[in-house]
């Protein structure tokens, strides 16, 4: 999602970083009969996603009390009848059935006469990706250990709920899909964007047949990159490890493998062959980063989650227990 589009001034490498951060690799809809949404011109535009417009719905007063604002995801007319429209319909159906403190709240869904859909969600303040980009632009170092562990616990708690209770894979864990509610103080952290979520079997062991894992390539596990037939919840765990990498480096996975060069006409070009070769592997931590002892636990979880062999990665339940035990010992 882009809120302030200053892309005209971006370098090729910054444009590529944005693509890697936000763009994904290539049912029955819930009804909300009482969902009343003003026309789009009356709403503030927060940004845009692939085929969707992000709007702010300030709901005003009710009985003298300020109603909490909502964020609206509206599919554009051009994409209403395609897979983007279906993805929003699917996301609405999924979110309506979820109830967890670390998952963004569903507020309503509406199918318009022109075929477009609108999904109303709890409003967050900004994404973790926004925080990381701001730190990178200001030449700051990694996030401090405390907020990293807070994000780790909240996201893995949501994944444990999804994998064990709901029997569902999130399918696109990354900083752009982690929302902060209550400002930059990491008070409340929630997982969002369930448009590419996948159903697991009754035991929660693997993704049901007939579904395609989409995700975002830089965060995808090797079994996803190689299009293996069996995808397990451990695919989410690999992406979770890449999320930890983002908080340590402030950058998307493998972005250091992009080679920028100047051609004869003085235009910059990007060689992404090394980047593509690294997809599905553990992203390398920059040698220039020197982590003190406070990061030791965080690094141990990062390394465990980014093992290439799925069976060697810990489960969400195991990670949550490790984080809770670590909190008790510090």
CSV table of C-alpha atoms in Angstrom, one decimal:
chain,number,residue,atom,x,y,z
A,1,UNK,CA,0.0,0.0,0.0
A,2,UNK,CA,1.3,3.4,-0.9
A,3,UNK,CA,0.2,6.5,1.0
A,4,UNK,CA,2.5,9.2,-0.3
A,5,UNK,CA,3.5,8.4,-3.9
A,6,UNK,CA,6.8,10.2,-4.6
A,7,UNK,CA,7.9,7.4,-7.0
A,8,UNK,CA,9.0,10.0,-9.6
A,9,UNK,CA,12.1,10.7,-7.5
A,10,UNK,CA,12.9,7.0,-6.7
A,11,UNK,CA,16.0,5.3,-7.9
A,12,UNK,CA,15.7,1.9,-9.7
A,13,UNK,CA,16.8,0.1,-6.5
A,14,UNK,CA,14.2,1.8,-4.4
A,15,UNK,CA,11.5,1.0,-6.9
A,16,UNK,CA,12.6,-2.6,-6.8
A,17,UNK,CA,12.6,-2.7,-3.0
A,18,UNK,CA,9.0,-1.4,-3.0
A,19,UNK,CA,8.0,-4.1,-5.5
A,20,UNK,CA,9.6,-6.8,-3.4
A,21,UNK,CA,8.0,-5.5,-0.2
A,22,UNK,CA,4.5,-5.1,-1.3
A,23,UNK,CA,3.7,-7.2,-4.5
A,24,UNK,CA,2.6,-10.8,-4.3
A,25,UNK,CA,3.8,-13.3,-6.8
A,26,UNK,CA,1.6,-14.1,-9.6
A,27,UNK,CA,-16.4,-19.0,-2.4
A,28,UNK,CA,-19.2,-17.7,-0.8
A,29,UNK,CA,-19.0,-14.0,0.3
A,30,UNK,CA,-20.3,-12.9,3.7
A,31,UNK,CA,-23.1,-10.4,3.8
A,32,UNK,CA,-23.3,-7.3,6.0
A,33,UNK,CA,-26.8,-5.8,5.3
A,34,UNK,CA,-26.4,-3.0,7.8
A,35,UNK,CA,-23.0,-1.8,6.5
A,36,UNK,CA,-23.6,1.8,5.2
A,37,UNK,CA,-20.6,3.3,3.5
A,38,UNK,CA,-20.5,6.9,2.0
A,39,UNK,CA,-19.6,7.3,-1.7
A,40,UNK,CA,-15.8,7.2,-2.3
A,41,UNK,CA,-15.5,10.9,-3.0
A,42,UNK,CA,-16.6,11.6,0.5
A,43,UNK,CA,-13.8,9.4,2.0
A,44,UNK,CA,-10.1,10.1,2.5
A,45,UNK,CA,-7.9,8.0,0.3
A,46,UNK,CA,-5.1,6.4,2.4
A,47,UNK,CA,-3.3,4.6,-0.5
A,48,UNK,CA,-3.5,1.9,-3.1
A,49,UNK,CA,-2.8,-1.8,-3.3
A,50,UNK,CA,-2.9,-4.2,-6.3
A,51,UNK,CA,-6.3,-3.6,-7.7
A,52,UNK,CA,-7.7,-2.1,-4.5
A,53,UNK,CA,-8.1,1.4,-3.1
A,54,UNK,CA,-7.6,2.0,0.6
A,55,UNK,CA,-10.0,4.5,2.2
A,56,UNK,CA,-10.6,6.0,5.6
A,57,UNK,CA,-14.2,5.9,7.0
A,58,UNK,CA,-14.6,8.4,9.9
A,59,UNK,CA,-17.9,7.2,11.4
A,60,UNK,CA,-18.6,10.3,13.5
A,61,UNK,CA,-20.8,10.2,16.6
A,62,UNK,CA,-23.4,7.9,18.0
A,63,UNK,CA,-25.3,8.8,21.2
A,64,UNK,CA,-22.6,11.4,21.9
A,65,UNK,CA,-19.8,8.9,21.6
A,66,UNK,CA,-17.1,9.0,18.9
A,67,UNK,CA,-17.2,5.8,16.8
A,68,UNK,CA,-13.9,4.2,16.0
A,69,UNK,CA,-12.8,4.8,12.3
A,70,UNK,CA,-12.6,2.0,9.8
A,71,UNK,CA,-10.3,1.3,7.0
A,72,UNK,CA,-12.0,0.2,3.8
A,73,UNK,CA,-10.5,-2.0,1.1
A,74,UNK,CA,-12.4,-1.4,-2.1
A,75,UNK,CA,-11.8,-3.3,-5.3
A,76,UNK,CA,-11.6,-1.1,-8.4
A,77,UNK,CA,-14.1,-1.7,-11.2
A,78,UNK,CA,-11.4,-2.9,-13.5
A,79,UNK,CA,-10.5,-5.8,-11.1
A,80,UNK,CA,-13.9,-6.5,-9.7
A,81,UNK,CA,-14.6,-9.6,-11.8
A,82,UNK,CA,-11.1,-11.0,-11.7
A,83,UNK,CA,-9.0,-12.8,-9.1
A,84,UNK,CA,-8.3,-9.6,-7.2
A,85,UNK,CA,-12.1,-9.2,-6.5
A,86,UNK,CA,-12.3,-12.9,-5.6
A,87,UNK,CA,-9.4,-12.5,-3.3
A,88,UNK,CA,-11.1,-9.7,-1.3
A,89,UNK,CA,-14.3,-11.8,-1.1
A,90,UNK,CA,-12.3,-14.7,0.3
A,91,UNK,CA,-10.5,-12.4,2.7
A,92,UNK,CA,-13.8,-11.1,4.1
A,93,UNK,CA,-15.1,-14.6,4.6
A,94,UNK,CA,-12.0,-15.7,6.4
A,95,UNK,CA,-11.7,-12.6,8.6
A,96,UNK,CA,-15.4,-12.8,9.6
A,97,UNK,CA,-14.6,-16.2,11.3
A,98,UNK,CA,-11.5,-15.1,13.2
A,99,UNK,CA,-11.3,-13.8,16.7
A,100,UNK,CA,-7.8,-13.2,18.1
A,101,UNK,CA,-6.3,-10.1,19.8
A,102,UNK,CA,-3.3,-10.1,17.3
A,103,UNK,CA,-5.4,-10.4,14.1
A,104,UNK,CA,-7.0,-7.3,12.5
A,105,UNK,CA,-10.7,-7.0,13.3
A,106,UNK,CA,-13.4,-7.6,10.7
A,107,UNK,CA,-16.0,-4.9,10.6
A,108,UNK,CA,-18.2,-5.6,7.6
A,109,UNK,CA,-18.4,-6.5,3.9
A,110,UNK,CA,-20.5,-5.1,1.1
A,111,UNK,CA,-21.1,-6.1,-2.5
A,112,UNK,CA,-22.1,-3.1,-4.6
A,113,UNK,CA,-24.4,-3.2,-7.6
A,114,UNK,CA,-21.5,-2.4,-10.0
A,115,UNK,CA,-19.8,-5.6,-8.9
A,116,UNK,CA,-17.1,-4.0,-6.7
A,117,UNK,CA,-16.6,-5.2,-3.1
A,118,UNK,CA,-15.8,-3.2,0.0
A,119,UNK,CA,-14.2,-4.8,3.1
A,120,UNK,CA,-14.4,-2.8,6.3
A,121,UNK,CA,-11.6,-3.4,8.9
A,122,UNK,CA,-10.4,-2.2,12.2
A,123,UNK,CA,-8.1,0.8,11.6
A,124,UNK,CA,-4.4,0.5,12.4
A,125,UNK,CA,-2.0,3.5,12.6
A,126,UNK,CA,0.8,2.2,10.4
A,127,UNK,CA,2.5,-1.0,9.3
A,128,UNK,CA,5.7,-2.4,10.6
A,129,UNK,CA,7.1,-1.9,7.1
A,130,UNK,CA,6.5,1.9,7.5
A,131,UNK,CA,8.5,1.8,10.7
A,132,UNK,CA,11.4,-0.1,9.2
A,133,UNK,CA,11.5,2.1,6.1
A,134,UNK,CA,11.6,5.2,8.3
A,135,UNK,CA,14.5,3.9,10.3
A,136,UNK,CA,16.4,2.9,7.2
A,137,UNK,CA,15.9,6.4,5.7
A,138,UNK,CA,17.2,7.9,8.9
A,139,UNK,CA,20.2,5.6,8.9
A,140,UNK,CA,19.2,4.0,12.2
A,141,UNK,CA,20.2,0.5,13.2
A,142,UNK,CA,18.1,-2.6,13.9
A,143,UNK,CA,15.0,-2.3,16.0
A,144,UNK,CA,15.8,-2.6,19.7
A,145,UNK,CA,15.4,-6.2,21.1
A,146,UNK,CA,12.3,-5.4,23.2
A,147,UNK,CA,10.0,-4.3,20.2
A,148,UNK,CA,11.4,-7.1,18.1
A,149,UNK,CA,10.4,-9.7,20.7
A,150,UNK,CA,7.0,-8.0,21.1
A,151,UNK,CA,6.4,-8.4,17.4
A,152,UNK,CA,7.7,-11.9,17.4
A,153,UNK,CA,5.3,-12.9,20.2
A,154,UNK,CA,2.2,-11.2,18.8
A,155,UNK,CA,2.7,-12.6,15.3
A,156,UNK,CA,3.5,-16.2,16.4
A,157,UNK,CA,0.5,-16.1,18.8
A,158,UNK,CA,-1.7,-15.3,15.8
A,159,UNK,CA,0.0,-18.0,13.7
A,160,UNK,CA,-0.5,-20.6,16.5
A,161,UNK,CA,-4.2,-19.7,16.6
A,162,UNK,CA,-4.4,-20.0,12.8
A,163,UNK,CA,-2.5,-23.3,12.5
A,164,UNK,CA,-3.9,-25.1,15.6
A,165,UNK,CA,-7.4,-23.7,16.1
A,166,UNK,CA,-8.5,-22.5,12.7
A,167,UNK,CA,-6.5,-25.0,10.6
A,168,UNK,CA,-5.3,-22.3,8.2
A,169,UNK,CA,-2.1,-21.0,6.7
A,170,UNK,CA,-1.7,-17.2,6.5
A,171,UNK,CA,0.4,-17.5,3.4
A,172,UNK,CA,2.0,-14.0,3.3
A,173,UNK,CA,3.9,-13.1,6.5
A,174,UNK,CA,6.0,-9.9,6.1
A,175,UNK,CA,6.4,-6.5,7.7
A,176,UNK,CA,3.9,-4.9,5.3
A,177,UNK,CA,1.2,-7.2,6.8
A,178,UNK,CA,1.9,-6.4,10.4
A,179,UNK,CA,-0.1,-3.5,11.7
A,180,UNK,CA,0.6,-1.3,14.7
A,181,UNK,CA,-2.4,0.1,16.6
A,182,UNK,CA,-1.9,3.0,18.9
A,183,UNK,CA,1.1,4.7,17.2
A,184,UNK,CA,4.8,3.8,17.0
A,185,UNK,CA,5.1,2.5,20.6
A,186,UNK,CA,4.3,-1.1,19.7
A,187,UNK,CA,1.4,-1.2,22.1
A,188,UNK,CA,-0.9,-3.4,20.0
A,189,UNK,CA,0.4,-5.5,17.1
A,190,UNK,CA,-1.9,-7.2,14.6
A,191,UNK,CA,-1.6,-9.5,11.6
A,192,UNK,CA,-3.6,-8.5,8.5
A,193,UNK,CA,-4.1,-9.4,4.8
A,194,UNK,CA,-5.7,-12.8,4.6
A,195,UNK,CA,-6.4,-12.7,0.9
A,196,UNK,CA,-4.0,-15.5,0.0
A,197,UNK,CA,-4.6,-17.6,3.1
A,198,UNK,CA,-4.9,-21.4,2.6
A,199,UNK,CA,-6.9,-24.1,4.3
A,200,UNK,CA,-5.1,-26.9,6.1
A,201,UNK,CA,-6.3,-30.5,6.5
A,202,UNK,CA,-8.2,-31.6,9.6
A,203,UNK,CA,-5.0,-32.3,11.5
A,204,UNK,CA,-3.5,-29.0,10.5
A,205,UNK,CA,-0.5,-30.9,8.9
A,206,UNK,CA,-0.6,-29.7,5.3
A,207,UNK,CA,-2.5,-27.4,2.8
A,208,UNK,CA,-5.5,-29.1,1.2
A,209,UNK,CA,-5.1,-30.0,-2.4
A,210,UNK,CA,-6.3,-27.7,-5.2
A,211,UNK,CA,-5.0,-24.5,-3.6
A,212,UNK,CA,-2.1,-22.4,-4.8
A,213,UNK,CA,0.4,-20.8,-2.5
A,214,UNK,CA,0.9,-17.2,-3.6
A,215,UNK,CA,2.8,-15.3,-0.9
A,216,UNK,CA,5.6,-12.8,-1.7
A,217,UNK,CA,8.6,-14.3,-3.4
A,218,UNK,CA,11.4,-12.9,-1.1
A,219,UNK,CA,9.7,-14.3,2.0
A,220,UNK,CA,8.7,-17.7,0.4
A,221,UNK,CA,10.2,-20.9,1.6
A,222,UNK,CA,12.1,-23.2,-0.6
A,223,UNK,CA,9.2,-25.7,-0.9
A,224,UNK,CA,7.1,-22.9,-2.2
A,225,UNK,CA,9.7,-21.6,-4.6
A,226,UNK,CA,10.2,-25.1,-6.0
A,227,UNK,CA,6.4,-25.6,-6.2
A,228,UNK,CA,6.4,-28.8,-4.2
A,229,UNK,CA,3.1,-30.6,-3.9
A,230,UNK,CA,3.0,-30.7,-0.1
A,231,UNK,CA,3.0,-27.3,1.7
A,232,UNK,CA,2.8,-27.3,5.5
A,233,UNK,CA,2.5,-24.7,8.2
A,234,UNK,CA,6.3,-24.6,8.2
A,235,UNK,CA,6.0,-22.4,5.1
A,236,UNK,CA,4.6,-19.7,7.4
A,237,UNK,CA,7.4,-20.3,9.8
A,238,UNK,CA,10.0,-19.6,7.2
A,239,UNK,CA,8.3,-16.3,6.3
A,240,UNK,CA,8.2,-15.5,10.0
A,241,UNK,CA,12.0,-16.0,10.1
A,242,UNK,CA,12.3,-13.5,7.2
A,243,UNK,CA,10.1,-11.1,9.2
A,244,UNK,CA,12.7,-11.3,12.0
A,245,UNK,CA,15.4,-10.6,9.4
A,246,UNK,CA,13.5,-7.4,8.3
A,247,UNK,CA,13.5,-6.1,11.9
A,248,UNK,CA,17.2,-6.8,12.2
A,249,UNK,CA,18.3,-5.3,8.9
A,250,UNK,CA,15.4,-2.9,8.0
A,251,UNK,CA,15.4,-4.4,4.5
A,252,UNK,CA,13.5,-7.1,2.7
A,253,UNK,CA,15.2,-10.5,2.4
A,254,UNK,CA,17.9,-10.9,-0.3
A,255,UNK,CA,17.7,-7.3,-1.3
A,256,UNK,CA,21.5,-7.2,-0.9
A,257,UNK,CA,21.8,-9.6,-3.9
A,258,UNK,CA,20.4,-7.0,-6.4
A,259,UNK,CA,23.3,-5.5,-8.4
A,260,UNK,CA,22.9,-2.0,-9.7
A,261,UNK,CA,25.0,-0.9,-12.6
A,262,UNK,CA,25.2,2.0,-15.0
A,263,UNK,CA,24.8,1.3,-18.7
A,264,UNK,CA,26.3,3.3,-21.6
A,265,UNK,CA,23.4,5.7,-21.7
A,266,UNK,CA,24.0,6.5,-18.0
A,267,UNK,CA,20.7,4.9,-16.9
A,268,UNK,CA,20.9,2.6,-13.9
A,269,UNK,CA,19.9,-1.1,-14.4
A,270,UNK,CA,19.5,-3.9,-12.0
A,271,UNK,CA,20.9,-7.4,-12.3
A,272,UNK,CA,18.6,-9.7,-10.2
A,273,UNK,CA,20.0,-13.1,-11.1
A,274,UNK,CA,21.8,-13.5,-7.8
A,275,UNK,CA,18.6,-12.4,-6.0
A,276,UNK,CA,16.5,-15.0,-7.8
A,277,UNK,CA,19.1,-17.7,-7.1
A,278,UNK,CA,18.8,-17.0,-3.3
A,279,UNK,CA,15.0,-17.2,-3.1
A,280,UNK,CA,13.9,-19.8,-0.6
A,281,UNK,CA,17.2,-19.8,1.3
A,282,UNK,CA,18.1,-18.1,4.6
A,283,UNK,CA,18.8,-14.4,3.9
A,284,UNK,CA,22.4,-13.4,4.9
A,285,UNK,CA,22.8,-11.0,7.8
A,286,UNK,CA,25.1,-8.1,6.8
A,287,UNK,CA,28.6,-8.6,8.2
A,288,UNK,CA,28.6,-4.9,9.1
A,289,UNK,CA,26.0,-5.5,11.8
A,290,UNK,CA,27.4,-6.4,15.2
A,291,UNK,CA,24.7,-7.6,17.6
A,292,UNK,CA,25.2,-7.6,21.3
A,293,UNK,CA,24.1,-10.3,23.7
A,294,UNK,CA,20.6,-8.9,23.9
A,295,UNK,CA,20.0,-10.1,20.4
A,296,UNK,CA,21.2,-13.7,21.0
A,297,UNK,CA,17.7,-15.2,21.6
A,298,UNK,CA,16.3,-13.3,18.6
A,299,UNK,CA,19.0,-14.6,16.3
A,300,UNK,CA,18.5,-18.2,17.6
A,301,UNK,CA,14.9,-18.1,16.5
A,302,UNK,CA,15.8,-16.5,13.2
A,303,UNK,CA,18.2,-19.2,12.3
A,304,UNK,CA,15.8,-22.0,13.4
A,305,UNK,CA,12.9,-20.6,11.4
A,306,UNK,CA,14.9,-20.1,8.2
A,307,UNK,CA,16.1,-23.7,7.8
A,308,UNK,CA,15.6,-24.8,4.2
A,309,UNK,CA,14.2,-28.2,5.3
A,310,UNK,CA,10.6,-27.7,6.6
A,311,UNK,CA,10.9,-30.5,9.2
A,312,UNK,CA,13.8,-28.7,10.9
A,313,UNK,CA,11.8,-25.5,11.5
A,314,UNK,CA,10.0,-25.3,14.9
A,315,UNK,CA,6.2,-25.1,15.0
A,316,UNK,CA,4.3,-22.0,16.0
A,317,UNK,CA,3.5,-23.7,19.3
A,318,UNK,CA,7.2,-24.4,20.1
A,319,UNK,CA,8.2,-20.8,19.2
A,320,UNK,CA,5.5,-19.3,21.4
A,321,UNK,CA,6.7,-21.4,24.3
A,322,UNK,CA,10.3,-20.4,23.8
A,323,UNK,CA,9.4,-16.8,23.7
A,324,UNK,CA,7.3,-17.1,26.9
A,325,UNK,CA,10.1,-19.0,28.6
A,326,UNK,CA,12.6,-16.4,27.6
A,327,UNK,CA,10.4,-13.6,29.0
A,328,UNK,CA,10.3,-15.5,32.4
A,329,UNK,CA,14.1,-15.8,32.5
A,330,UNK,CA,14.9,-12.1,31.8
